[in-house]
Amino acid sequence: MRIAMVGLGRMGANMRTRLRAREIDVVGYDRDPSVRDVDSLESMVDRLGPGPRIVWIMLPAGVVDDTLARLSPLLRGGDVVVDGGNSRWTDDAPRAGRLAARDIGYADCGVSGGVWGAEGGYGLMVGGAQADVSAIWPVLEALVPEDGSGLVHAGDVGAGHYAKMVHNGIEYALMEAYAEGYELLAAGSPVNNITEVFDAWRSGTVIRSWLLDLCTEALRADPGLARITGWVDDSGEGRWTVEAALDAAVPVPAISASLFARYASRQEDSPAMKLVAAMRHEFGGHPVHDAG
Amino acid sequence: MRIAMVGLGRMGANMRTRLRAREIDVVGYDRDPSVRDVDSLESMVDRLGPGPRIVWIMLPAGVVDDTLARLSPLLRGGDVVVDGGNSRWTDDAPRAGRLAARDIGYADCGVSGGVWGAEGGYGLMVGGAQADVSAIWPVLEALVPEDGSGLVHAGDVGAGHYAKMVHNGIEYALMEAYAEGYELLAAGSPVNNITEVFDAWRSGTVIRSWLLDLCTEALRADPGLARITGWVDDSGEGRWTVEAALDAAVPVPAISASLFARYASRQEDSPAMKLVAAMRHEFGGHPVHDAG
Amino acid sequence: MRIAMVGLGRMGANMRTRLRAREIDVVGYDRDPSVRDVDSLESMVDRLGPGPRIVWIMLPAGVVDDTLARLSPLLRGGDVVVDGGNSRWTDDAPRAGRLAARDIGYADCGVSGGVWGAEGGYGLMVGGAQADVSAIWPVLEALVPEDGSGLVHAGDVGAGHYAKMVHNGIEYALMEAYAEGYELLAAGSPVNNITEVFDAWRSGTVIRSWLLDLCTEALRADPGLARITGWVDDSGEGRWTVEAALDAAVPVPAISASLFARYASRQEDSPAMKLVAAMRHEFGGHPVHDAG
Amino acid sequence: MRIAMVGLGRMGANMRTRLRAREIDVVGYDRDPSVRDVDSLESMVDRLGPGPRIVWIMLPAGVVDDTLARLSPLLRGGDVVVDGGNSRWTDDAPRAGRLAARDIGYADCGVSGGVWGAEGGYGLMVGGAQADVSAIWPVLEALVPEDGSGLVHAGDVGAGHYAKMVHNGIEYALMEAYAEGYELLAAGSPVNNITEVFDAWRSGTVIRSWLLDLCTEALRADPGLARITGWVDDSGEGRWTVEAALDAAVPVPAISASLFARYASRQEDSPAMKLVAAMRHEFGGHPVHDAG
């Protein structure tokens, strides 16, 4: 089996490697000549066989639609495009509609596992019509762990990215949970052995998890986390999760708290807290900290 | 009428002034010779008349019990002690019990109004037995606004400080509300006129309040709050409010968020966010910000 | 001066009344024949004078664009449309652009004050170009309190609705603040006099506000709030505030908590809490509450 | 080796079984005659050997001190008491001090793993002086998983219960994270296959964990969780975690949100939301839902 892949950044390149190791031939295209197999989308498509063709898109969400506009004229009825990137789920249905007008199938695939998935296999959540998902199933099976676990057809178009979005929302709150616990151990507690506590938690406890494994490794590599600052970025999916919650009237206090903590981590100073300090000064004569 | 007052810090001294202006004579004692009327607790008590005596304590919560231990031997049955400071409400009942053993009355009085109360009158929430509260009622009436508003006998011993504690919990969340709104206006919004917006909100709107008046004054004095940093202290009452909520199983998400925002405002760097950054680096190879 | 008004629901009708009492003639149109002055948009526009015409739209956000599509062909260069409803601020710029193509001005006006504004005057936040805002200024002045307060030109197109949106976000958190405090007084506290405590807080304290006045009135009318259930709706503006915060990376823990509390108030049962109960049962054998 | 165990509830009885299977003889005492090995604390202590004796307490936190008061006269210098129950960590140091006055050692041991630990081994976090912890080390090794993992000497007296408390705080937030994600999948999402999504997440993803395994089992057993209600209890440790955070000025928004969600899950109606509904009715004439 041979498929095309557009986008060979860290994730795309790793997936190409994993697929090739499992008898799925990949013709990869990227803007960067040093990583690509072919020089153009045209050449890429030409290198695929005569039957229904599969094109896996692995690009930042912001450039997917432009790429599809250039790609779809090269495709024909029966072909299937998979968006394996981090697109917003609400973009999937309009996109699938445009492709369906030319009888091209579409599936959206949320991919989890980060840099570790290359070796151990990724977790995949797929959305799309049954026929399209069936067509790409062998590819999906080659990407997930050897035992076939970690793969789900979550629903119709959009369900894959929706499930991945929620996955990331959960991930934010899980990370916040361990982080709050860490700070409680670090701040004036009787525990003098934080790394060992995290390590011990990995076995036998209710809170054992892969993220806890990572915490322990990070703490072993940098005890006290002295070499890192508490500056944390966030990606679209965390925000989209909260927006989906707003739309569906679902309370998500822990997920939103996790996101807000990241926002705050990136502020030099908080405008909100400036006003609180100013109010306290106004009503109580409380001392304020002068800037500069 | 003449009463004794122990503790002549900013609040105590202001209250003495207000009482004296309203025909309540005050004999004040303080550690600081420059502000006190008498040199000792003994002299202070001696200066009171023969009838039931009233001693108003206006001290930091941490030294009230020591002061009462020194004061109560100087008092006799029928006297009444008022704690007008920021004691924790759970301290009131044991304290009243110790005094009751010597037939000395006790009332707890939460005082709101900050430095502004000196002129306009304070808001007072009183707890205690009816007889004790009646005995001090003229004093309370002299402290509140001229029209007699702002005064409530909230319940038995402890109710005054409890009501004041809740008042402060509400205050924290009100301040946080305006502060979050301020930051939303300051961060990339189409509003180019923040101070004027705050000023306009003071009239006709649902959110008008005294705190909004203070916000506006602060913004007028320092547009953009350039001269202040977002470092905010917190007092015991905010924490006690959340602890009372924990004990009573009452959800207080806004009050606790307000308190946590203050905690975060005082951190150079967040240990929790360090761990989140470290986790992201472990699973995704996301770049981290090196310390130093 | 004579203006047109489209939409004569509770708010529109009240505003028409207030304007007429202040020498601003209003020609009102509504779908409902029983409240309108004219039978069609055409008649409404015809009734305005020859000079630049002002049309005030007071409609639900969802029908504004359709109405504008029908209305704008009836208008000419120099006329000004005001959207005084609760439109999302991000809709203002595109809308203004469409009208500008025909040289018609546009201003967005956030209106606060609820049913009370009819008598005391509304709070108004206006966005738009200086010329358009100047054209409607006499109308705005007639709507706000007599002393001219409560009125601000907040910025360019969109700034009025943005400021109103933030106003509502603040409002949600203010209400939550008092509500959490109320529950703390109601749940096993020593305070036996909740309504009186709220009333006393209205004077002299840091937390006095118009919303606190309303709380007191509500508690007087229904002590213990026995006649009401804790089911609370939310409008678009609260959600938009949180979405604006997500877009601008502004932490809004108190505002979002207020919104989530409303969401939860409308749930018969919480799916999230079902899963938590199920997990506890799985790992600890903790008893669960059977449905039905 | 032979030790004594006081308290043979579900946890204590399971631990006795696990210890006996690993060559640690246990003499168990409980109020309940049907589960105990001896009829009194005296008999229990008598059955231990002549050397330093180990007594493992596995009782509800509320009765530990009374039991120790009865037990300690039966012990002698060099003996060691372990509290393996869910005591508050702040109780450990005073307790250790009382025992130390009689030269009796003390260790506090947090135990995680629920009903599953009996078979797979528990996670144990121990606090105490090195000599005391060394004395009980063979017992601890028999309780943790076969490979010796899951065991940590976390620090001095109190550190074991502190670490366990934080563990439970983290646990609350982890559970809330999955629960919020679940509700997002259940509420109007395109995902029609929630149980399969949870199952797939167990492999290859960033959010895989033991709690996720439990979620999946719960969803398999009761798809849609139709047979359970969202009523969730909380134990002391969650509350103590937030109190420890308050004392140490550590922001814990996710952990506190998890706790508040549980509080809300047990309310028939929310007093706070009643007041919000009442306020909305006052200012906007918004309809309210009448009680009954």
GROMACS .gro file of C-alpha atoms in nm, chain A residues 14 18 34 50 59 76 78 100 120 127 137 159 161 163 170 173 176 181-182 191 194 218 229 252 290-291:
model
   26
   14ASN     CA    1   0.797   1.046   1.245
   18ARG     CA    2   0.664   0.441   1.138
   34SER     CA    3   1.559   1.856   0.266
   50PRO     CA    4  -0.427   0.397  -1.019
   59LEU     CA    5   0.002   2.052   0.856
   76ARG     CA    6  -1.048   1.240  -0.848
   78GLY     CA    7  -1.308   0.800  -0.478
  100ALA     CA    8  -1.772   1.573  -0.139
  120GLY     CA    9   0.532   0.298   2.071
  127GLY     CA   10  -1.412   1.087   1.225
  137TRP     CA   11  -0.797   0.166   0.812
  159ALA     CA   12  -1.573   1.349   1.561
  161HIS     CA   13  -1.089   1.622   1.592
  163ALA     CA   14  -1.236   1.372   2.050
  170ILE     CA   15  -0.837   1.664   2.973
  173ALA     CA   16  -0.635   1.954   3.359
  176GLU     CA   17  -0.252   2.108   3.628
  181GLY     CA   18   0.022   1.874   4.393
  182TYR     CA   19   0.388   1.937   4.319
  191VAL     CA   20   0.806   1.615   5.254
  194ILE     CA   21   0.966   1.513   4.630
  218ALA     CA   22   1.161   1.558   3.461
  229THR     CA   23   1.090   2.874   3.429
  252VAL     CA   24  -1.550   2.290   3.288
  290ASP     CA   25   0.550   5.080   4.313
  291ALA     CA   26   0.639   4.978   3.965
   0.00000   0.00000   0.00000
